[in-house]
Structures are given as C-alpha cells and as structure tokens.
Amino acid sequence: MPDSEKHSFIVVADRLPVDRNDGTWEFSLGGLSSAVAPVVRDHRGAWIGWTGSHDGDGTPFDFDDMRLIPIPLSVDEHRRYHEGFCSATLWPLHHGLFVAPQIHRSWWRAYRDVNARFAQAVVDAAAPDATVWVHDYHLQLVPEMIRAQRPDVRIGFFDYIPFPPVEQLAQLPWRDEILNGILGADVIGFQREDDAFNFRRGLHRLLGTDPEQMDKHIGSYPTSIDVDKIRAAAQSPSAQAAARRIRKDLGDPDVLMLGVDRLDYSKGILHRLLAFEELLNDGLVDPATTCLVQVAVPSREGVPAYRELRDEVEHTVGRINGRFSTLGRNVIDYSHRSYSTDIAVALHLAADVLLVTSLRDGMNLVAKEFVTARRGRAGALVLSEFAGAADELSQAVIVNPYDRTGLKDAIRRAAEIAAEGTHAHIDAMADIVAAHDARDWAETFLADLPTTAAASVPMKPDW
C-alpha cells in the first residue's frame, strides 16, 4: 500500500459502520458505530471491518470523512467464524453458560484465519507509530497478530461483553491463545471492574503471568451513548407526536411498561414475562389499565438456540395475551423487529417504566437512552444488578431477575414511582449519563493509550 494511503489512526471491528441500502451506503445504527465513528472522523482515520454482505472485493472507499477498508467474508467463513465460534462458542462462554458452548475445531480455525486477515489489513494500512483500536470479542487474536509484525504501533483493545470467570474460561481449549491474543494490546478495557478482575485472574491462573512484570494497563471503561443525539430526538415534535400516537394506539393505558432488547437469552425476557404474568394472575396489575410493550430485536437467527428462544418467547406472549387481554387490546404488545433511533426514542417517551432484566449484560445502553430521553419527565427504570449500567444508575430500582418475587415487587414499585409524577430519579440518572457520554468514554480510553504504552507502569495483583 502506498504511503499516501497509510493511516495514523485505525479502528478495527467486526462490522463497518455502514449498511448497504438500495445501492448506497448509509450510516448504521448501533452503540459502537455512534460512539466510535466521531473519533475516527476527528482523526481522519480508517475503519476496518466486514460490510455485512458477501458481495464486494474489499476495495477501500471513503464515507463521511472516514476511510473504510472492507474485509470480505464468504458465506461459509461467516457461518463458521461468526455464527459458529463467536455466537455459539464465545458468546455463551462469556454469558453464564445459559446454553452450552459448542466446541468445534473447524470453527476455531475459521476464527483464527479471519482474525489473521483483519490483522494483516491493519499491518498494511498503519502508518509508522499509528494508534490502532481493536473492538470486541470477535477479534481477540488481532492485537497479538498485529504486534508480531508492527511493534511500532500502539494498540488498544476493548471488550464490550462480560469477561468470564476463570472456571468458565478454562473450558475453552484455545483459552491460552485468546488470552495471549488480547495481551498484544497496550491498553485492555472492559465494561466493569469485575470483568477486568476476571481477565487478570485468568492470566494468573491459566498463563502463570505475573502482573507486576506487565507493562499493560487493564481497567474498566463503561461505554455510553450519544447524549446530544438522544436529547435532540426526544425534543423533536415528531418524536413527541409519535409517543402520543403510540399510547393512543395501545388504548391509553394508565401504566405503559416497556422492554427493548435483542432477542437473546442473556436479556432475561422470559423472566420478565413470567413475573408480569404472575402480577396479572395475582390481581396486582390490572390488565384493563396496564400494557407491556415488548420489542424483541432479531439476533443470530442462524443459531438454533436463538430460534428456540424466539419460539418460547412468542408462545409465552401468546399464552399471557390469551388469558388476560381485554376486548380490543392485548395486555402485551409484542414485536419482533428493529426500529430506528427516532422510533426507539418515541417509545421511551411513551412509556412510564422501562424493564431491563438482563441475566448477564456488558452495559445495556437502552437504560441510558431511556433516562436521557425522559429527562424532565416522570418515569422509572427497573434495572438488573447484572447489567453494567447498574454500577452507574443507582437511582434505578435495582433487581435480581432470578428472584421472581423480588422482580414482581420491583415492577410494582417502579409503577408507583412513575405514578407519583416526580422526575428526580430520572433526572439524576440522566445527569450521570450526560457527564460520561460516548465521546467522553472514547476520549478517556484513547488518552490512556499513549500514556500507558510509553510509561510501562507495572501493575500490582489484587486477587
């Protein structure tokens, strides 16, 4: 690659921040894209990732002041690397083993080969002494692969999902390769301190690494949202009109509860539905005046466990509606689809209570979007203690979603808070999010990268 096409700042992620729509590229929705793209634009940098399509030859192109470098993936490569090793091996391993991780050597080979292709693209595109930021569990081998060829570059790695305890990580036959792959980075970031602790403990127990001899910085950097974007959407007349229309279409319930989740077993959707059903059955919630809107965004539909979960969720919704719906209105309004940011904000404005009942969650940005959209308005947030957002949003009704009785009490308490008409709790949480928005998150991580890489400060063990 000519020197004129080298880049001093490169982001590497599983996906590019664009989607193809009717032959044109459009910016894709999502927390990673919204948080990281402004930083890439500021640096006039490059972004390396898959386009989401099996077409194309990998020719780089410019989009919105960014250089986008596609990594082509065939249908079979995507099946084995992404649907296989990432979604059916690593994801359950990192999320509490709710389903058993599937171990296949062919999937591992595909993961290793695809990571090598991403790493080579960085090696080819990076200017001398470039800064490279590698994102998420799809690319855990990439830092070490880059380091082997380009010791001049500074590398950061950020993991968006929970990092497993060593007792779970140890089940993976390629655990050493994963740990060593991440160790190629100078700064290694996680959502929560518990995740950083699990990683350090894994290094100690599985690799015998002495942290006092390491020149790496391992810490927590909680991700966040584009606060200005959510505020602007919430203040727009169109979103407010859409919110009024949503409530009207649902029969103007006295209490409107909302769940917005990817359809994933880690999100605790079934736990939420069953608690809501018991509240109805016990007469503690009136189906004539209460409605639960459940948005289940499609996810990993090529993985059998997700198809089974969808069937179970839809069966449960149908049973509850069959028992408790009133004439002309379902007690649960369920949809299995994605929504734009504007519609998501309208749902936040329409709802009185957001239910976040994750069984294991890196952060949960929906909770942060809800309190940001509703600043100055009444409402309440039920938030699982197992979501990273619980570390920051302490004004929420914090709950253990495995405790059915406690979850029912939390839902009732949240409805009472919303009915009181006060917005003090919502405002307090919104202010916390505003003080640490997506740009602050990215700048904090990147500020540590050159400082730590140059200083080589040794760590002390804390297990």
Coordinates of C-alpha atoms in Angstrom, one line a residue:
M1 CA 0.0 0.0 0.0
P2 CA 1.5 3.4 -0.9
D3 CA 2.5 5.7 2.0
S4 CA -0.2 8.2 0.9
E5 CA -2.8 5.6 1.9
K6 CA -1.3 4.8 5.3
H7 CA -3.3 5.9 8.4
S8 CA -2.1 7.1 11.8
F9 CA -5.4 6.1 13.5
I10 CA -7.3 2.9 12.7
V11 CA -10.3 1.3 14.3
V12 CA -10.8 -2.5 13.8
A13 CA -14.2 -4.0 14.4
D14 CA -16.3 -7.0 13.2
R15 CA -18.5 -4.6 11.1
L16 CA -18.0 -1.4 9.3
P17 CA -20.3 1.4 10.5
V18 CA -22.3 1.4 7.3
D19 CA -25.1 -0.7 5.7
R20 CA -25.9 -1.1 2.0
N21 CA -29.4 0.2 1.1
D22 CA -30.6 0.3 -2.5
G23 CA -27.1 0.5 -3.8
T24 CA -26.0 3.3 -1.5
W25 CA -24.1 3.3 1.8
E26 CA -25.9 4.5 4.9
F27 CA -24.6 5.0 8.5
S28 CA -25.7 2.0 10.6
L29 CA -27.4 2.3 13.9
G30 CA -25.7 0.9 17.0
G31 CA -23.7 1.9 20.1
L32 CA -20.3 1.1 18.7
S33 CA -20.9 3.0 15.4
S34 CA -22.3 6.0 17.2
A35 CA -19.6 6.1 19.8
V36 CA -16.5 5.4 17.7
A37 CA -17.3 7.0 14.3
P38 CA -16.9 10.6 15.6
V39 CA -13.4 9.7 16.9
V40 CA -12.4 8.2 13.5
R41 CA -13.7 11.3 11.7
D42 CA -11.8 13.6 14.1
H43 CA -8.6 11.8 13.3
R44 CA -9.3 11.5 9.6
G45 CA -8.7 7.8 10.2
A46 CA -9.6 4.4 8.8
W47 CA -12.1 1.8 9.9
I48 CA -11.5 -1.9 9.0
G49 CA -14.4 -4.4 9.2
W50 CA -16.9 -6.5 7.3
T51 CA -19.6 -4.8 5.2
G52 CA -22.3 -7.2 6.3
S53 CA -22.6 -8.5 2.7
H54 CA -21.0 -11.4 1.0
D55 CA -20.6 -9.3 -2.2
G56 CA -17.7 -7.0 -2.9
D57 CA -14.0 -7.3 -3.4
G58 CA -12.6 -5.5 -0.4
T59 CA -11.8 -2.2 -2.2
P60 CA -11.4 0.7 0.3
F61 CA -13.8 3.6 -0.1
D62 CA -14.5 6.9 1.7
F63 CA -17.6 7.7 3.7
D64 CA -18.3 10.6 5.9
D65 CA -14.7 11.7 6.4
M66 CA -13.6 8.1 7.1
R67 CA -11.6 5.6 5.1
L68 CA -13.5 2.3 5.2
I69 CA -11.5 -0.8 4.4
P70 CA -13.8 -3.9 3.9
I71 CA -12.8 -7.4 4.9
P72 CA -14.6 -9.8 2.6
L73 CA -16.2 -12.9 4.2
S74 CA -17.7 -15.8 2.2
V75 CA -21.0 -17.4 3.4
D76 CA -19.1 -20.4 4.8
E77 CA -16.5 -18.2 6.6
H78 CA -19.2 -16.1 8.2
R79 CA -21.1 -19.3 9.2
R80 CA -18.1 -20.8 10.9
Y81 CA -16.4 -17.7 12.3
H82 CA -19.4 -15.5 13.3
E83 CA -22.4 -17.8 13.7
G84 CA -20.2 -20.6 14.9
F85 CA -17.2 -19.6 17.1
C86 CA -18.3 -16.1 18.0
S87 CA -22.0 -16.7 18.6
A88 CA -22.2 -20.4 19.6
T89 CA -18.8 -20.8 21.4
L90 CA -17.6 -17.5 22.8
W91 CA -21.0 -15.8 23.5
P92 CA -22.4 -18.4 25.8
L93 CA -19.0 -18.9 27.5
H94 CA -19.0 -15.1 28.3
H95 CA -22.7 -15.0 29.4
G96 CA -23.0 -17.5 32.2
L97 CA -23.3 -20.8 30.2
F98 CA -27.1 -20.4 29.8
V99 CA -26.6 -22.7 26.8
A100 CA -23.6 -25.0 26.5
P101 CA -20.8 -23.6 24.3
Q102 CA -20.3 -25.7 21.2
I103 CA -16.7 -26.6 20.6
H104 CA -15.6 -27.3 17.0
R105 CA -12.1 -27.2 15.8
S106 CA -13.2 -26.1 12.3
W107 CA -14.9 -23.0 13.9
W108 CA -11.7 -22.2 15.8
R109 CA -9.6 -22.4 12.6
A110 CA -12.1 -20.1 10.8
Y111 CA -11.9 -17.7 13.8
R112 CA -8.1 -17.7 13.7
D113 CA -7.9 -17.3 9.9
V114 CA -10.4 -14.4 9.9
N115 CA -8.6 -12.7 12.7
A116 CA -5.4 -13.0 10.8
R117 CA -7.0 -11.3 7.8
F118 CA -8.2 -8.4 9.9
A119 CA -4.7 -8.1 11.5
Q120 CA -3.0 -8.1 8.1
A121 CA -5.2 -5.3 6.9
V122 CA -4.1 -3.3 9.8
V123 CA -0.4 -4.1 9.2
D124 CA -0.8 -3.0 5.6
A125 CA -2.8 0.2 6.4
A126 CA -1.0 1.5 9.5
A127 CA 1.4 4.4 9.3
P128 CA 4.6 4.3 11.4
D129 CA 3.7 4.7 15.1
A130 CA 0.0 4.6 14.4
T131 CA -2.7 4.1 17.0
V132 CA -4.9 1.0 16.5
W133 CA -8.1 0.4 18.4
V134 CA -9.4 -3.2 18.2
H135 CA -13.0 -3.8 19.3
D136 CA -14.8 -6.7 20.9
Y137 CA -14.7 -10.5 21.3
H138 CA -14.8 -11.2 17.6
L139 CA -11.2 -10.1 17.2
Q140 CA -9.4 -11.2 20.3
L141 CA -6.4 -12.6 18.4
V142 CA -5.8 -9.5 16.4
P143 CA -3.7 -7.4 18.9
E144 CA -1.0 -10.1 19.2
M145 CA -1.1 -10.7 15.4
I146 CA -0.5 -7.0 14.8
R147 CA 2.2 -6.8 17.4
A148 CA 4.2 -9.6 15.9
Q149 CA 4.6 -7.6 12.7
R150 CA 4.3 -4.0 13.8
P151 CA 6.0 -3.4 17.2
D152 CA 5.9 0.3 16.4
V153 CA 2.2 0.8 16.7
R154 CA 0.2 1.4 19.9
I155 CA -2.7 -1.0 20.3
G156 CA -5.9 -0.7 22.4
F157 CA -8.4 -3.5 22.8
F158 CA -11.9 -3.0 24.2
D159 CA -14.3 -5.9 25.2
Y160 CA -18.0 -4.9 25.2
I161 CA -19.3 -8.1 26.7
P162 CA -18.7 -9.6 30.2
F163 CA -15.4 -11.4 30.6
P164 CA -15.9 -14.9 32.1
P165 CA -14.6 -16.2 35.4
V166 CA -11.5 -18.4 35.0
E167 CA -13.6 -21.5 35.9
Q168 CA -15.6 -20.9 32.7
L169 CA -12.9 -19.6 30.5
A170 CA -10.8 -22.7 31.4
Q171 CA -13.3 -24.9 29.4
L172 CA -12.2 -23.4 26.1
P173 CA -9.4 -25.5 24.5
W174 CA -7.9 -22.3 23.0
R175 CA -8.0 -20.2 26.1
D176 CA -4.2 -19.6 26.1
E177 CA -4.4 -18.3 22.5
I178 CA -7.3 -16.0 23.4
L179 CA -5.5 -14.5 26.5
N180 CA -2.2 -14.1 24.6
G181 CA -4.0 -12.5 21.7
I182 CA -5.6 -9.8 23.9
L183 CA -2.2 -9.3 25.6
G184 CA -0.9 -7.9 22.3
A185 CA -2.6 -4.6 23.3
D186 CA -1.1 -1.9 25.4
V187 CA -4.4 -0.9 27.0
I188 CA -7.1 -3.5 27.6
G189 CA -10.5 -2.2 28.5
F190 CA -13.7 -3.8 29.9
Q191 CA -17.1 -2.5 30.9
R192 CA -16.9 -3.3 34.7
E193 CA -14.2 -3.8 37.3
D194 CA -15.4 -7.4 37.7
D195 CA -14.5 -8.1 34.1
A196 CA -11.0 -6.7 34.4
F197 CA -10.6 -8.7 37.6
N198 CA -11.7 -11.9 35.8
F199 CA -9.2 -11.2 33.0
R200 CA -6.3 -10.6 35.4
R201 CA -7.2 -13.8 37.3
G202 CA -7.4 -15.7 34.0
L203 CA -3.9 -14.5 33.2
H204 CA -2.6 -15.6 36.6
R205 CA -4.3 -19.0 36.8
L206 CA -4.0 -20.1 33.2
L207 CA -0.9 -18.4 31.9
G208 CA 1.0 -18.1 35.1
T209 CA 1.6 -14.4 34.3
D210 CA 3.0 -12.1 37.0
P211 CA 1.1 -8.8 36.7
E212 CA 3.9 -7.0 38.4
Q213 CA 6.1 -7.6 35.4
M214 CA 3.5 -6.5 32.8
D215 CA 3.6 -3.1 31.0
K216 CA -0.1 -3.4 30.2
H217 CA -3.0 -1.3 31.5
I218 CA -6.1 -3.3 32.3
G219 CA -9.1 -1.4 33.5
S220 CA -12.8 -0.6 33.2
Y221 CA -14.2 2.0 30.8
P222 CA -18.0 1.9 30.9
T223 CA -19.5 2.6 27.5
S224 CA -22.2 5.2 26.9
I225 CA -24.4 6.8 24.4
D226 CA -24.6 9.9 22.1
V227 CA -26.4 12.1 24.6
D228 CA -26.9 15.0 22.3
K229 CA -28.4 12.8 19.6
I230 CA -30.9 11.3 22.0
R231 CA -31.8 14.6 23.6
A232 CA -32.4 16.2 20.2
A233 CA -34.6 13.3 19.1
A234 CA -36.6 13.5 22.4
Q235 CA -37.2 17.2 21.9
S236 CA -38.4 16.9 18.3
P237 CA -42.1 17.5 17.7
S238 CA -42.2 14.4 15.5
A239 CA -41.0 12.1 18.3
Q240 CA -43.4 13.6 20.8
A241 CA -46.3 13.2 18.4
A242 CA -45.2 9.6 17.8
A243 CA -45.2 9.0 21.5
R244 CA -48.7 10.3 21.9
R245 CA -49.8 8.2 19.0
I246 CA -48.2 5.0 20.5
R247 CA -50.1 5.4 23.7
K248 CA -53.4 6.1 21.9
D249 CA -53.0 3.1 19.6
L250 CA -52.4 1.0 22.8
G251 CA -55.7 2.2 24.3
D252 CA -54.3 5.0 26.5
P253 CA -53.3 2.7 29.4
D254 CA -52.7 4.2 32.8
V255 CA -49.4 2.4 33.0
L256 CA -47.3 1.6 30.0
M257 CA -44.3 -0.6 30.6
L258 CA -41.6 -1.2 28.0
G259 CA -38.9 -3.8 27.2
V260 CA -36.5 -3.2 24.3
D261 CA -33.9 -6.0 23.9
R262 CA -32.1 -8.0 21.3
L263 CA -33.8 -11.5 21.3
D264 CA -31.0 -13.1 23.4
Y265 CA -31.1 -15.5 26.3
S266 CA -28.8 -13.1 28.3
K267 CA -31.5 -10.4 28.3
G268 CA -33.9 -12.2 30.7
I269 CA -37.0 -11.6 28.6
L270 CA -38.7 -14.7 29.7
H271 CA -38.0 -13.9 33.4
R272 CA -39.7 -10.5 32.8
L273 CA -42.7 -12.0 31.1
L274 CA -43.3 -14.7 33.7
A275 CA -43.1 -12.1 36.5
F276 CA -45.6 -9.9 34.7
E277 CA -47.9 -12.9 34.2
E278 CA -47.8 -13.6 38.0
L279 CA -48.6 -10.0 38.7
L280 CA -51.7 -10.3 36.5
N281 CA -52.6 -13.6 37.9
D282 CA -52.4 -12.3 41.5
G283 CA -54.5 -9.3 40.7
L284 CA -51.7 -6.9 41.5
V285 CA -51.7 -5.5 37.9
D286 CA -55.0 -4.6 36.2
P287 CA -54.9 -5.8 32.5
A288 CA -57.6 -3.2 31.7
T289 CA -55.3 -0.3 32.6
T290 CA -51.8 -1.7 32.1
C291 CA -49.9 -2.6 29.0
L292 CA -46.4 -4.1 28.4
V293 CA -44.7 -3.3 25.1
Q294 CA -42.0 -5.8 24.3
V295 CA -39.7 -5.1 21.4
A296 CA -37.5 -8.2 20.6
V297 CA -34.9 -7.2 18.0
P298 CA -33.9 -10.1 15.8
S299 CA -30.5 -11.6 16.7
R300 CA -28.4 -14.5 15.5
E301 CA -31.3 -16.2 13.8
G302 CA -28.9 -18.7 12.2
V303 CA -28.1 -20.1 15.6
P304 CA -30.5 -22.9 16.8
A305 CA -30.6 -21.7 20.5
Y306 CA -31.9 -18.3 19.3
R307 CA -34.7 -19.8 17.1
E308 CA -35.7 -21.9 20.2
L309 CA -35.8 -18.8 22.4
R310 CA -37.9 -16.9 19.9
D311 CA -40.4 -19.8 19.8
E312 CA -40.6 -19.9 23.6
V313 CA -40.9 -16.1 24.0
E314 CA -43.7 -15.9 21.4
H315 CA -45.5 -18.9 22.9
T316 CA -45.3 -17.2 26.4
V317 CA -46.6 -13.9 25.0
G318 CA -49.5 -15.7 23.3
R319 CA -50.5 -17.5 26.4
I320 CA -50.5 -14.4 28.5
N321 CA -52.5 -12.5 26.0
G322 CA -54.9 -15.3 25.7
R323 CA -55.6 -15.3 29.4
F324 CA -55.6 -11.6 30.2
S325 CA -56.1 -9.4 27.2
T326 CA -59.3 -7.3 27.1
L327 CA -61.6 -6.7 24.2
G328 CA -59.8 -4.8 21.5
R329 CA -56.4 -4.6 23.3
N330 CA -53.6 -7.1 24.2
V331 CA -52.1 -6.8 27.6
I332 CA -48.7 -7.4 25.9
D333 CA -47.9 -5.7 22.6
Y334 CA -45.1 -7.8 21.1
S335 CA -43.0 -7.1 18.0
H336 CA -40.0 -9.0 16.6
R337 CA -38.3 -6.3 14.5
S338 CA -35.7 -3.5 14.6
Y339 CA -36.6 0.2 15.0
S340 CA -34.9 3.4 14.1
T341 CA -33.4 5.6 16.7
D342 CA -36.4 8.1 16.3
I343 CA -39.0 5.3 16.9
A344 CA -37.0 3.9 19.9
V345 CA -36.9 7.4 21.4
A346 CA -40.7 7.8 20.8
L347 CA -41.2 4.5 22.7
H348 CA -39.1 5.8 25.6
L349 CA -41.2 9.0 25.7
A350 CA -44.4 7.0 25.6
A351 CA -43.5 4.5 28.4
D352 CA -43.8 5.1 32.1
V353 CA -41.4 2.2 33.1
L354 CA -38.5 0.6 31.3
L355 CA -37.8 -3.0 32.3
V356 CA -34.2 -4.2 32.0
T357 CA -33.9 -7.7 33.4
S358 CA -30.6 -8.9 31.9
L359 CA -29.2 -12.1 33.3
R360 CA -25.7 -11.0 32.2
D361 CA -25.0 -7.8 30.3
G362 CA -21.9 -5.9 29.5
M363 CA -23.6 -2.5 29.8
N364 CA -27.1 -2.1 28.5
L365 CA -27.2 1.2 26.6
V366 CA -31.1 1.1 26.3
A367 CA -31.2 2.0 30.0
K368 CA -29.1 5.0 29.4
E369 CA -31.1 6.1 26.4
F370 CA -34.3 5.8 28.4
V371 CA -33.3 8.1 31.2
T372 CA -31.7 10.6 28.7
A373 CA -34.8 10.8 26.6
R374 CA -37.1 11.2 29.7
R375 CA -35.1 13.9 31.5
G376 CA -37.6 16.3 33.0
R377 CA -40.4 13.7 32.7
A378 CA -41.8 11.3 35.3
G379 CA -40.9 7.6 35.0
A380 CA -38.9 4.7 36.5
L381 CA -36.3 2.2 35.5
V382 CA -36.2 -1.4 36.7
L383 CA -32.5 -2.4 36.2
S384 CA -30.9 -5.8 36.7
E385 CA -27.9 -5.8 39.0
F386 CA -26.2 -8.0 36.4
A387 CA -26.2 -5.2 33.8
G388 CA -23.1 -3.0 33.7
A389 CA -25.3 0.1 33.8
A390 CA -26.3 -0.7 37.4
D391 CA -22.9 0.4 38.5
E392 CA -23.7 4.0 37.5
L393 CA -27.5 4.3 37.6
S394 CA -28.1 3.7 41.3
Q395 CA -31.3 5.7 41.3
A396 CA -33.0 2.9 39.4
V397 CA -35.0 0.1 41.0
I398 CA -32.2 -2.4 41.1
V399 CA -33.3 -6.1 41.0
N400 CA -32.0 -9.6 40.9
P401 CA -34.0 -11.0 37.9
Y402 CA -33.6 -14.6 39.1
D403 CA -35.7 -13.7 42.2
R404 CA -39.3 -13.8 40.8
T405 CA -40.8 -12.3 44.0
G406 CA -38.2 -9.5 44.1
L407 CA -38.8 -8.8 40.4
K408 CA -42.5 -8.6 40.8
D409 CA -42.0 -6.2 43.8
A410 CA -39.6 -4.1 41.6
I411 CA -42.1 -3.8 38.8
R412 CA -44.9 -2.7 41.2
R413 CA -42.5 -0.2 42.9
A414 CA -41.5 1.3 39.6
A415 CA -45.1 1.7 38.6
E416 CA -45.7 3.6 41.8
I417 CA -42.7 5.8 41.3
A418 CA -43.9 6.7 37.8
A419 CA -47.4 7.4 39.1
E420 CA -46.0 9.8 41.7
G421 CA -45.1 12.2 38.8
T422 CA -41.7 13.1 40.1
H423 CA -38.7 13.1 37.7
A424 CA -36.0 13.4 40.3
H425 CA -34.7 9.9 39.9
I426 CA -34.8 10.1 36.1
D427 CA -33.0 13.4 36.1
A428 CA -30.3 12.2 38.5
M429 CA -29.5 9.2 36.2
A430 CA -29.7 11.4 33.1
D431 CA -27.1 13.7 34.5
I432 CA -24.8 10.9 35.3
V433 CA -25.1 9.7 31.7
A434 CA -24.6 13.2 30.3
A435 CA -21.4 13.6 32.4
H436 CA -19.9 10.4 30.8
D437 CA -21.3 10.2 27.3
A438 CA -19.9 8.2 24.4
R439 CA -17.3 10.8 23.4
D440 CA -16.1 11.0 27.0
W441 CA -15.8 7.2 27.0
A442 CA -13.7 7.1 23.8
E443 CA -11.5 10.1 24.8
T444 CA -10.8 8.5 28.2
F445 CA -9.7 5.2 26.7
L446 CA -7.6 6.8 24.0
A447 CA -6.0 9.2 26.5
D448 CA -4.7 6.2 28.5
L449 CA -3.3 4.5 25.4
P450 CA -0.2 6.6 24.6
T451 CA 0.5 7.5 28.2
T452 CA 0.4 3.9 29.4
A453 CA 2.2 2.5 26.3
A454 CA 5.0 4.9 26.8
A455 CA 5.2 4.7 30.6
S456 CA 5.1 0.9 31.0
V457 CA 3.8 1.2 34.6
P458 CA 3.8 -2.2 36.3
M459 CA 0.6 -3.5 37.8
K460 CA 0.1 -5.0 41.2
P461 CA -2.1 -8.1 41.7
D462 CA -5.4 -7.6 43.5
W463 CA -6.8 -11.1 43.7

